[in-house]
């Protein structure tokens, strides 16, 4: 009889051997299909190179230069095809959306169909369609017009803080002011914060920490290396321990739950919120809260539509939210709504400081179009050159490209490549936006005029806000905020380059890249005109 400990040792040895054989076979997945690939590590694949201090947007660009417009990488056990060919990107996001309606997400989010704490950004299939449909009215033109006065008030307060900074020093990091302003905007519009509270709350800093950590933690590393463990063990542990670990995301989440609970009690007791002239996103979403029977019906549809988007199933579902979904929707708007706008405005200011001739054209357009003290929605829509400057900035540095990925829900093809179910597809938008065969020989140059020269002709593919049915729902909201900020700033100041202004910006973050510092000066336009500024 073989001793028990020898049997156990033999079983462990065979298990380790089988695991190594499986991993070695897995590493050859892309080479066996004739698709180039950077060499993956045994367990983590290429995950170590795609996350960490170096933004994955730049790592993908580096690999595209080395391997071409289609190559393979591995997120632990998950195979991912990286593409920057415009036809394949369009096919992925638009033409074959029903095959690629799910995002490529970390396993630590758990089961996307049964986890109660899933937002529109994370959801797939019927659940995504339901949440997207519910959220659409919040970003309608009619509602955006109602929001403009709140946005503009926060912008005016930000200008006051900029004036104080300008009076103290010649040059300063303007990014921190846009962070406070953008968070203030979304807190007022989405959460019903009554007054501007810039530099008065720690919530903005918690939100920054949350976005910086998204898909960039040891939990994500372990989850991709061991997906089953990530889904079934890490997800509940992270949810349970979030507040104990002082995770900024869970602290924000708890504050949102408290606000929602209080607001819900107000509504149930029949209290009318007449004090608040503005209807915020909390009000809009609480109108859609489900009862228990509706929730069971929704869960049934999500199971039916797990693999493919089922139109029949979607038609049967009453478009309502659970309280958990409302919380995560608000958290999504809070995080996505401030970080991208703050970063975009910072990059635009940096570009204008380096290109004074472009800034002069923007100021001329603002002076001629926005003649009212308070700009109107219609006037904002006429700022074509200003919008071109924002788009050109995001073309050169698309700050949120790491979220432009999908998971194949049913085996199909992209171009002439077979993509198996469960395979991720990642778009290298930075390379596409700099592709000289697409944008011309001046693709690397900052030239906003390219957006106006097209006339009635179709512009090259631009994916700074995503693409297809999952395009950024807050795109128009963001553009309103950014235009109002530029109007208020450039009416009063010119943004100037100083000795401390960075020639090349450095970035941190993964899902959204954030400039570490954007140092500029502000010169009063009256001083500029009269030559009194030295």
Coordinates of C-alpha atoms in Angstrom, one line a residue:
X1 CA 0.0 0.0 0.0
X2 CA 1.4 3.4 -1.0
X3 CA 1.5 5.8 2.0
X4 CA -1.1 8.5 2.0
X5 CA 1.4 11.4 1.9
X6 CA 3.1 9.8 -1.2
X7 CA -0.3 9.6 -2.9
X8 CA -1.0 13.2 -2.0
X9 CA 2.5 14.3 -3.3
X10 CA 1.9 12.4 -6.5
X11 CA -1.4 14.1 -7.1
X12 CA 0.0 17.5 -6.4
X13 CA 3.0 16.8 -8.7
X14 CA 0.7 15.6 -11.5
X15 CA -1.6 18.6 -11.0
X16 CA 1.3 21.1 -11.2
X17 CA 2.6 19.3 -14.3
X18 CA -0.8 19.4 -16.0
X19 CA -1.1 23.1 -15.1
X20 CA 2.3 23.9 -16.7
X21 CA 1.4 21.9 -19.8
X22 CA -1.9 23.8 -20.2
X23 CA -0.2 27.1 -19.6
X24 CA 2.5 26.4 -22.2
X25 CA -0.2 25.4 -24.7
X26 CA -2.2 28.6 -23.8
X27 CA 0.9 30.8 -24.5
X28 CA 1.0 29.5 -28.1
X29 CA -2.6 30.4 -28.8
X30 CA -1.8 33.3 -31.1
X31 CA 1.3 32.0 -32.8
X32 CA -0.5 28.8 -33.6
X33 CA -3.0 30.9 -35.5
X34 CA -0.4 32.9 -37.4
X35 CA -1.0 36.1 -35.5
X36 CA 2.0 37.9 -34.0
X37 CA 2.2 38.4 -30.3
X38 CA 4.5 39.8 -27.6
X39 CA 5.8 36.9 -25.5
X40 CA 3.5 36.3 -22.5
X41 CA 4.5 35.3 -19.0
X42 CA 3.6 31.8 -17.9
X43 CA 0.6 32.8 -15.6
X44 CA -0.1 36.5 -16.0
X45 CA 0.3 36.6 -19.8
X46 CA 1.0 40.2 -20.9
X47 CA -1.0 41.7 -18.0
X48 CA 2.1 42.9 -16.3
X49 CA 3.0 45.1 -19.3
X50 CA -0.6 46.4 -19.7
X51 CA -1.1 47.7 -16.2
X52 CA 1.1 49.5 -13.7
X53 CA 2.7 52.9 -14.0
X54 CA 3.0 52.9 -17.8
X55 CA -0.5 53.6 -19.3
X56 CA -1.6 50.7 -21.4
X57 CA -2.6 53.1 -24.2
X58 CA 1.1 53.8 -24.9
X59 CA 2.1 50.2 -24.5
X60 CA -0.5 49.1 -27.1
X61 CA 0.8 51.8 -29.4
X62 CA 4.4 50.6 -28.9
X63 CA 3.3 47.0 -29.8
X64 CA 1.4 48.2 -32.8
X65 CA 4.5 49.8 -34.2
X66 CA 6.3 46.5 -33.6
X67 CA 3.7 43.9 -34.7
X68 CA 1.2 45.7 -37.0
X69 CA -2.5 46.5 -36.9
X70 CA -3.6 43.1 -35.7
X71 CA -1.8 41.1 -33.0
X72 CA -2.6 39.1 -30.0
X73 CA -2.0 39.5 -26.2
X74 CA -3.1 37.6 -23.1
X75 CA -4.8 38.9 -20.0
X76 CA -3.8 35.9 -17.8
X77 CA -6.1 33.1 -19.2
X78 CA -8.0 35.5 -21.5
X79 CA -6.9 35.8 -25.1
X80 CA -7.3 39.3 -26.6
X81 CA -7.0 40.5 -30.2
X82 CA -5.6 44.0 -30.5
X83 CA -6.7 46.0 -33.6
X84 CA -6.2 49.4 -35.1
X85 CA -7.4 48.8 -38.7
X86 CA -10.3 51.3 -39.2
X87 CA -12.5 48.7 -41.1
X88 CA -12.1 46.1 -38.3
X89 CA -12.8 48.7 -35.5
X90 CA -16.0 49.7 -37.3
X91 CA -17.0 46.1 -37.7
X92 CA -16.4 45.4 -34.0
X93 CA -18.2 48.5 -32.7
X94 CA -21.0 48.8 -35.2
X95 CA -21.6 46.2 -37.9
X96 CA -21.3 43.1 -35.6
X97 CA -22.4 44.7 -32.3
X98 CA -24.7 41.8 -31.5
X99 CA -21.6 39.6 -31.3
X100 CA -19.6 42.1 -29.3
X101 CA -22.0 43.8 -26.9
X102 CA -20.1 43.0 -23.8
X103 CA -17.0 44.8 -22.5
X104 CA -13.7 43.1 -21.7
X105 CA -13.8 43.4 -17.9
X106 CA -11.8 42.1 -14.9
X107 CA -13.1 38.9 -13.4
X108 CA -13.4 40.6 -10.1
X109 CA -16.7 42.2 -11.2
X110 CA -18.2 38.7 -10.8
X111 CA -21.2 37.5 -12.9
X112 CA -22.4 40.4 -14.9
X113 CA -25.9 39.0 -15.2
X114 CA -26.5 38.2 -11.5
X115 CA -24.3 40.7 -9.6
X116 CA -26.7 43.3 -8.3
X117 CA -24.1 46.1 -8.3
X118 CA -23.6 46.4 -12.0
X119 CA -23.9 49.8 -13.9
X120 CA -24.6 50.5 -17.5
X121 CA -20.9 50.7 -18.2
X122 CA -20.3 47.1 -17.0
X123 CA -23.6 45.5 -18.1
X124 CA -24.1 43.4 -21.2
X125 CA -26.9 42.1 -23.4
X126 CA -30.5 42.8 -22.3
X127 CA -29.4 44.4 -19.0
X128 CA -27.2 46.9 -20.8
X129 CA -30.0 47.8 -23.2
X130 CA -32.4 48.3 -20.3
X131 CA -30.1 50.5 -18.3
X132 CA -29.0 52.5 -21.3
X133 CA -32.7 53.2 -22.3
X134 CA -33.5 54.3 -18.8
X135 CA -30.5 56.7 -18.7
X136 CA -31.1 58.3 -22.1
X137 CA -33.7 60.9 -20.9
X138 CA -31.1 62.3 -18.4
X139 CA -29.0 63.4 -21.4
X140 CA -31.7 64.6 -23.7
X141 CA -31.4 68.1 -25.2
X142 CA -34.3 69.3 -23.1
X143 CA -32.7 68.2 -19.9
X144 CA -29.2 69.4 -20.9
X145 CA -30.6 72.9 -21.4
X146 CA -32.1 72.8 -17.9
X147 CA -28.6 71.8 -16.5
X148 CA -26.8 74.7 -18.2
X149 CA -27.4 77.2 -15.5
X150 CA -25.9 74.9 -12.8
X151 CA -22.9 74.0 -15.0
X152 CA -22.3 77.7 -15.8
X153 CA -22.5 78.7 -12.1
X154 CA -19.8 76.1 -11.2
X155 CA -17.7 77.4 -14.1
X156 CA -18.0 81.0 -12.8
X157 CA -16.8 79.8 -9.4
X158 CA -13.9 78.0 -10.9
X159 CA -12.9 81.2 -12.8
X160 CA -12.8 83.0 -9.4
X161 CA -10.4 80.4 -8.0
X162 CA -8.2 80.7 -11.2
X163 CA -8.1 84.5 -10.6
X164 CA -6.9 84.0 -7.1
X165 CA -4.2 81.6 -8.3
X166 CA -3.1 84.0 -11.1
X167 CA -2.7 86.8 -8.5
X168 CA -0.4 84.6 -6.4
X169 CA 2.0 83.0 -8.9
X170 CA 2.9 83.4 -12.6
X171 CA 2.3 79.8 -13.4
X172 CA 0.3 77.0 -11.8
X173 CA -1.1 73.5 -12.3
X174 CA -4.5 74.2 -13.9
X175 CA -5.6 70.6 -13.9
X176 CA -6.4 70.6 -10.1
X177 CA -8.9 73.5 -10.7
X178 CA -10.6 71.6 -13.5
X179 CA -10.9 68.5 -11.3
X180 CA -12.7 70.5 -8.6
X181 CA -14.9 72.3 -11.2
X182 CA -15.9 69.1 -13.0
X183 CA -16.6 67.2 -9.9
X184 CA -18.7 70.1 -8.6
X185 CA -20.7 70.1 -11.8
X186 CA -21.6 66.4 -11.7
X187 CA -22.3 66.5 -8.0
X188 CA -24.8 69.3 -8.5
X189 CA -26.4 67.9 -11.7
X190 CA -26.5 64.2 -10.7
X191 CA -26.7 64.2 -6.9
X192 CA -28.6 67.4 -6.2
X193 CA -25.8 69.3 -4.4
X194 CA -27.3 72.7 -3.9
X195 CA -24.4 75.0 -4.0
X196 CA -20.9 75.1 -5.5
X197 CA -18.4 73.4 -3.0
X198 CA -15.1 73.5 -4.9
X199 CA -12.1 72.9 -2.6
X200 CA -14.5 72.2 0.3
X201 CA -14.9 68.5 0.1
X202 CA -12.7 65.4 -0.1
X203 CA -15.1 63.6 -2.5
X204 CA -13.2 64.8 -5.6
X205 CA -10.0 63.3 -4.3
X206 CA -11.8 60.0 -3.5
X207 CA -13.1 60.0 -7.0
X208 CA -9.7 60.5 -8.5
X209 CA -8.2 57.6 -6.5
X210 CA -11.1 55.4 -7.6
X211 CA -10.6 56.1 -11.3
X212 CA -6.8 55.7 -11.0
X213 CA -7.2 52.3 -9.4
X214 CA -9.8 51.0 -11.9
X215 CA -8.5 47.8 -13.5
X216 CA -5.1 48.5 -12.0
X217 CA -4.9 46.7 -8.6
X218 CA -3.4 43.5 -7.3
X219 CA -7.0 42.1 -7.2
X220 CA -7.2 42.6 -11.0
X221 CA -3.9 40.9 -11.5
X222 CA -5.0 37.8 -9.5
X223 CA -8.4 37.8 -11.1
X224 CA -7.0 37.7 -14.7
X225 CA -4.4 35.1 -13.7
X226 CA -7.1 32.9 -12.0
X227 CA -10.5 33.9 -13.4
X228 CA -12.6 31.3 -11.6
X229 CA -11.1 32.4 -8.3
X230 CA -11.7 36.1 -9.2
X231 CA -15.4 35.6 -10.0
X232 CA -16.4 33.4 -7.1
X233 CA -14.0 34.5 -4.3
X234 CA -12.4 37.9 -5.0
X235 CA -15.6 39.6 -6.0
X236 CA -17.5 38.9 -2.8
X237 CA -14.4 39.6 -0.7
X238 CA -13.8 42.9 -2.3
X239 CA -17.4 43.9 -1.9
X240 CA -17.5 42.8 1.7
X241 CA -14.2 44.4 2.7
X242 CA -14.3 47.6 0.7
X243 CA -15.1 50.1 3.4
X244 CA -12.9 48.3 5.9
X245 CA -10.0 48.6 3.5
X246 CA -10.9 52.3 3.1
X247 CA -11.2 51.7 -0.6
X248 CA -12.2 55.2 -2.1
X249 CA -14.7 53.6 -4.5
X250 CA -16.6 51.9 -1.6
X251 CA -16.5 55.1 0.5
X252 CA -18.2 57.0 -2.3
X253 CA -20.6 54.2 -2.9
X254 CA -21.7 54.2 0.8
X255 CA -22.2 58.0 0.6
X256 CA -24.4 57.5 -2.4
X257 CA -26.4 54.8 -0.7
X258 CA -27.0 57.1 2.3
X259 CA -28.2 59.9 0.0
X260 CA -30.4 57.6 -2.0
X261 CA -32.0 56.1 1.1
X262 CA -32.7 59.6 2.5
X263 CA -34.2 60.8 -0.7
X264 CA -36.3 57.6 -1.1
X265 CA -37.7 58.1 2.5
X266 CA -38.6 61.7 1.5
X267 CA -40.6 60.5 -1.5
X268 CA -42.3 57.7 0.4
X269 CA -43.4 60.1 3.2
X270 CA -45.0 62.3 0.6
X271 CA -42.6 65.2 1.1
X272 CA -42.4 67.4 -1.9
X273 CA -38.9 68.7 -2.7
X274 CA -40.1 72.2 -3.6
X275 CA -37.0 73.7 -2.3
X276 CA -35.0 72.3 -5.2
X277 CA -35.8 74.0 -8.4
X278 CA -33.6 71.5 -10.3
X279 CA -34.6 67.9 -10.8
X280 CA -31.4 65.8 -10.5
X281 CA -30.4 62.4 -11.7
X282 CA -31.5 60.8 -8.4
X283 CA -35.0 62.0 -9.0
X284 CA -35.0 60.7 -12.5
X285 CA -33.7 57.3 -11.6
X286 CA -35.9 56.8 -8.5
X287 CA -38.9 57.2 -10.8
X288 CA -37.7 53.9 -12.4
X289 CA -37.2 51.9 -9.3
X290 CA -38.6 48.3 -9.5
X291 CA -40.8 46.4 -7.2
X292 CA -40.1 42.8 -6.4
X293 CA -42.2 41.3 -9.2
X294 CA -40.6 43.6 -11.8
X295 CA -37.1 42.6 -10.6
X296 CA -37.8 38.9 -11.1
X297 CA -39.0 39.6 -14.6
X298 CA -35.8 41.6 -15.3
X299 CA -33.6 38.8 -14.0
X300 CA -35.4 36.3 -16.3
X301 CA -34.7 38.5 -19.3
X302 CA -31.0 38.9 -18.4
X303 CA -30.6 35.2 -18.4
X304 CA -32.3 34.8 -21.7
X305 CA -30.2 37.6 -23.3
X306 CA -26.8 36.6 -21.8
X307 CA -25.2 35.5 -25.0
X308 CA -26.9 37.6 -27.6
X309 CA -29.1 40.7 -27.6
X310 CA -32.6 39.4 -27.9
X311 CA -35.1 41.9 -29.2
X312 CA -38.0 39.8 -28.1
X313 CA -36.7 39.5 -24.6
X314 CA -36.0 43.2 -24.4
X315 CA -39.6 44.0 -25.4
X316 CA -40.9 42.0 -22.5
X317 CA -39.0 43.8 -19.8
X318 CA -40.4 46.9 -18.2
X319 CA -37.7 49.4 -18.2
X320 CA -37.0 49.8 -14.5
X321 CA -34.0 49.8 -12.2
X322 CA -33.2 48.1 -8.9
X323 CA -32.0 50.4 -6.1
X324 CA -28.5 48.8 -6.4
X325 CA -28.5 49.6 -10.1
X326 CA -29.5 53.2 -9.4
X327 CA -26.6 53.5 -7.0
X328 CA -24.0 52.1 -9.5
X329 CA -25.5 54.3 -12.3
X330 CA -25.0 57.4 -10.2
X331 CA -21.5 56.2 -9.2
X332 CA -20.7 55.7 -12.9
X333 CA -21.8 59.2 -13.8
X334 CA -19.9 60.7 -10.9
X335 CA -16.6 59.1 -11.8
X336 CA -16.9 59.2 -15.6
X337 CA -18.5 62.6 -15.6
X338 CA -15.7 64.5 -13.9
X339 CA -12.4 62.8 -14.7
X340 CA -12.7 62.9 -18.5
X341 CA -13.9 66.5 -18.6
X342 CA -11.2 67.7 -16.3
X343 CA -8.5 66.0 -18.2
X344 CA -9.9 67.2 -21.6
X345 CA -10.0 70.8 -20.5
X346 CA -6.4 70.5 -19.1
X347 CA -5.1 69.1 -22.4
X348 CA -7.0 71.8 -24.4
X349 CA -5.4 74.5 -22.3
X350 CA -2.0 73.0 -22.8
X351 CA -2.5 72.9 -26.5
X352 CA -3.7 76.5 -26.6
X353 CA -0.7 77.7 -24.6
X354 CA 1.6 76.1 -27.1
X355 CA -0.4 77.3 -30.2
X356 CA -1.2 81.0 -29.6
X357 CA -2.5 81.4 -33.2
X358 CA -5.1 78.7 -32.6
X359 CA -6.1 80.3 -29.2
X360 CA -6.6 83.7 -31.0
X361 CA -9.0 82.1 -33.4
X362 CA -11.0 80.5 -30.6
X363 CA -11.2 83.8 -28.8
X364 CA -12.3 85.6 -32.0
X365 CA -15.1 83.0 -32.4
X366 CA -16.2 83.3 -28.8
X367 CA -16.3 87.1 -29.0
X368 CA -18.4 87.0 -32.2
X369 CA -20.8 84.2 -31.3
X370 CA -21.3 84.5 -27.5
X371 CA -22.3 88.1 -27.3
X372 CA -24.7 87.5 -24.4
X373 CA -23.3 87.6 -20.9
X374 CA -24.7 84.1 -20.3
X375 CA -24.2 81.9 -23.4
X376 CA -27.2 80.0 -24.7
X377 CA -27.4 76.4 -25.9
X378 CA -27.8 77.6 -29.4
X379 CA -24.7 79.8 -29.2
X380 CA -22.7 76.8 -27.9
X381 CA -23.7 74.8 -31.0
X382 CA -22.3 77.5 -33.2
X383 CA -18.8 77.3 -31.8
X384 CA -17.6 75.1 -34.6
X385 CA -13.9 76.0 -34.4
X386 CA -13.8 75.7 -30.6
X387 CA -15.4 72.2 -30.9
X388 CA -12.8 71.4 -33.6
X389 CA -10.0 72.3 -31.1
X390 CA -11.5 70.0 -28.5
X391 CA -11.8 67.1 -31.0
X392 CA -8.3 67.7 -32.3
X393 CA -6.9 67.6 -28.8
X394 CA -8.7 64.3 -28.1
X395 CA -7.7 62.9 -31.5
X396 CA -4.0 63.3 -30.6
X397 CA -4.5 62.1 -27.0
X398 CA -7.7 60.0 -26.7
X399 CA -7.8 59.9 -22.9
X400 CA -10.2 57.0 -22.4
X401 CA -9.2 54.5 -25.1
X402 CA -8.6 51.6 -22.6
X403 CA -12.4 51.3 -22.2
X404 CA -12.8 50.7 -25.9
X405 CA -12.8 47.0 -25.8
X406 CA -15.3 44.1 -26.2
X407 CA -15.7 40.4 -25.4
X408 CA -16.9 38.1 -28.2
X409 CA -20.3 36.6 -27.1
X410 CA -20.5 34.2 -30.0
X411 CA -17.8 32.9 -32.4
X412 CA -17.6 35.1 -35.5
X413 CA -15.0 36.8 -37.7
X414 CA -13.4 40.2 -37.8
X415 CA -11.9 40.8 -41.2
X416 CA -10.4 37.5 -42.1
X417 CA -9.6 36.5 -38.4
X418 CA -11.9 34.0 -36.6
X419 CA -12.7 35.3 -33.1
X420 CA -13.8 32.6 -30.7
X421 CA -16.4 33.1 -28.0
X422 CA -14.9 34.5 -24.8
X423 CA -12.0 36.2 -26.7
X424 CA -11.5 39.9 -26.0
X425 CA -10.9 42.5 -28.7
X426 CA -9.1 45.6 -27.8
X427 CA -9.0 48.8 -30.0
X428 CA -5.7 50.6 -30.2
X429 CA -7.3 54.0 -30.9
X430 CA -4.1 56.0 -30.3
X431 CA -2.5 54.3 -33.2
X432 CA -5.6 54.7 -35.4
X433 CA -5.9 58.4 -34.6
X434 CA -2.3 58.9 -35.7
X435 CA -2.5 56.7 -38.7
X436 CA -1.1 58.7 -41.7
X437 CA -2.9 56.5 -44.2
X438 CA -6.2 57.6 -42.5
X439 CA -5.6 61.2 -41.4
X440 CA -2.9 62.2 -43.9
X441 CA 0.8 63.0 -43.6
X442 CA 0.1 65.7 -40.9
X443 CA -1.6 63.1 -38.6
X444 CA 0.8 63.9 -35.8
X445 CA 0.3 67.6 -36.0
X446 CA -2.2 69.7 -33.9
X447 CA -4.3 71.2 -36.7
X448 CA -8.0 71.9 -35.7
X449 CA -8.8 73.1 -39.2
X450 CA -8.9 69.5 -40.5
X451 CA -12.4 69.2 -38.8
X452 CA -13.8 72.1 -40.8
X453 CA -12.2 71.3 -44.1
X454 CA -14.1 68.1 -44.6
X455 CA -17.3 70.0 -45.3
X456 CA -20.0 67.6 -46.3
X457 CA -17.5 64.8 -46.8
X458 CA -17.2 62.0 -44.3
X459 CA -14.5 62.5 -41.6
X460 CA -12.0 59.7 -40.8
X461 CA -13.0 57.5 -37.9
X462 CA -12.8 59.3 -34.5
X463 CA -13.4 57.2 -31.3
X464 CA -12.4 59.5 -28.4
X465 CA -16.0 59.1 -27.1
X466 CA -16.3 55.4 -28.2
X467 CA -18.4 54.2 -31.0
X468 CA -21.5 52.3 -32.1
X469 CA -24.5 51.7 -29.7
X470 CA -22.2 52.0 -26.7
X471 CA -20.9 55.4 -27.5
X472 CA -20.5 57.7 -24.5
X473 CA -23.9 58.7 -23.3
X474 CA -22.6 61.9 -21.7
X475 CA -20.8 63.2 -24.8
X476 CA -23.0 66.2 -25.3
X477 CA -23.0 67.0 -21.6
X478 CA -19.2 67.0 -21.6
X479 CA -19.0 69.2 -24.6
X480 CA -21.4 71.8 -23.0
X481 CA -19.3 71.9 -19.9
X482 CA -16.0 72.2 -21.8
X483 CA -17.3 74.9 -24.1
X484 CA -18.7 76.9 -21.1
X485 CA -15.4 76.7 -19.3
X486 CA -13.5 77.8 -22.4
X487 CA -15.9 80.7 -23.0
X488 CA -15.6 82.0 -19.4
X489 CA -11.8 81.6 -19.5
X490 CA -10.9 82.9 -22.9
X491 CA -13.3 85.9 -22.7
X492 CA -11.2 87.2 -19.7
X493 CA -7.7 85.6 -20.2
X494 CA -5.2 84.3 -22.6
X495 CA -3.5 81.0 -21.7
X496 CA 0.2 81.5 -21.9
X497 CA 3.3 79.3 -22.0
X498 CA 5.8 79.9 -19.2
X499 CA 9.2 78.7 -18.4
X500 CA 7.6 76.0 -16.3
X501 CA 5.1 74.8 -18.9
X502 CA 5.7 71.1 -19.9
X503 CA 6.6 70.6 -23.5
X504 CA 5.6 67.0 -23.2
X505 CA 3.0 66.0 -20.6
X506 CA 3.4 62.9 -18.5
X507 CA 0.4 60.7 -17.6
X508 CA -0.8 58.2 -15.0
X509 CA -3.8 55.9 -14.9
X510 CA -5.1 53.1 -17.2
X511 CA -8.8 53.2 -18.0
X512 CA -8.6 57.0 -18.2
X513 CA -5.2 58.7 -18.5
X514 CA -4.6 61.7 -16.3
X515 CA -1.9 64.4 -16.8
X516 CA 0.3 64.6 -13.7
X517 CA 0.6 68.3 -14.1
X518 CA -0.4 71.0 -16.7
X519 CA 1.5 74.2 -15.9
X520 CA 0.4 77.4 -17.6
X521 CA 0.0 81.1 -16.9
X522 CA -3.1 83.3 -17.4
X523 CA -2.8 86.8 -18.9
X524 CA -5.7 89.2 -18.7
X525 CA -6.8 90.1 -22.2
X526 CA -7.2 93.8 -21.2
X527 CA -3.5 93.8 -20.1
X528 CA -2.6 92.0 -23.3
X529 CA -4.4 94.6 -25.5
X530 CA -2.8 97.6 -23.7
X531 CA 0.6 96.0 -23.3
X532 CA 0.7 96.4 -19.5
X533 CA 1.6 92.7 -18.9
X534 CA 5.3 92.2 -18.4

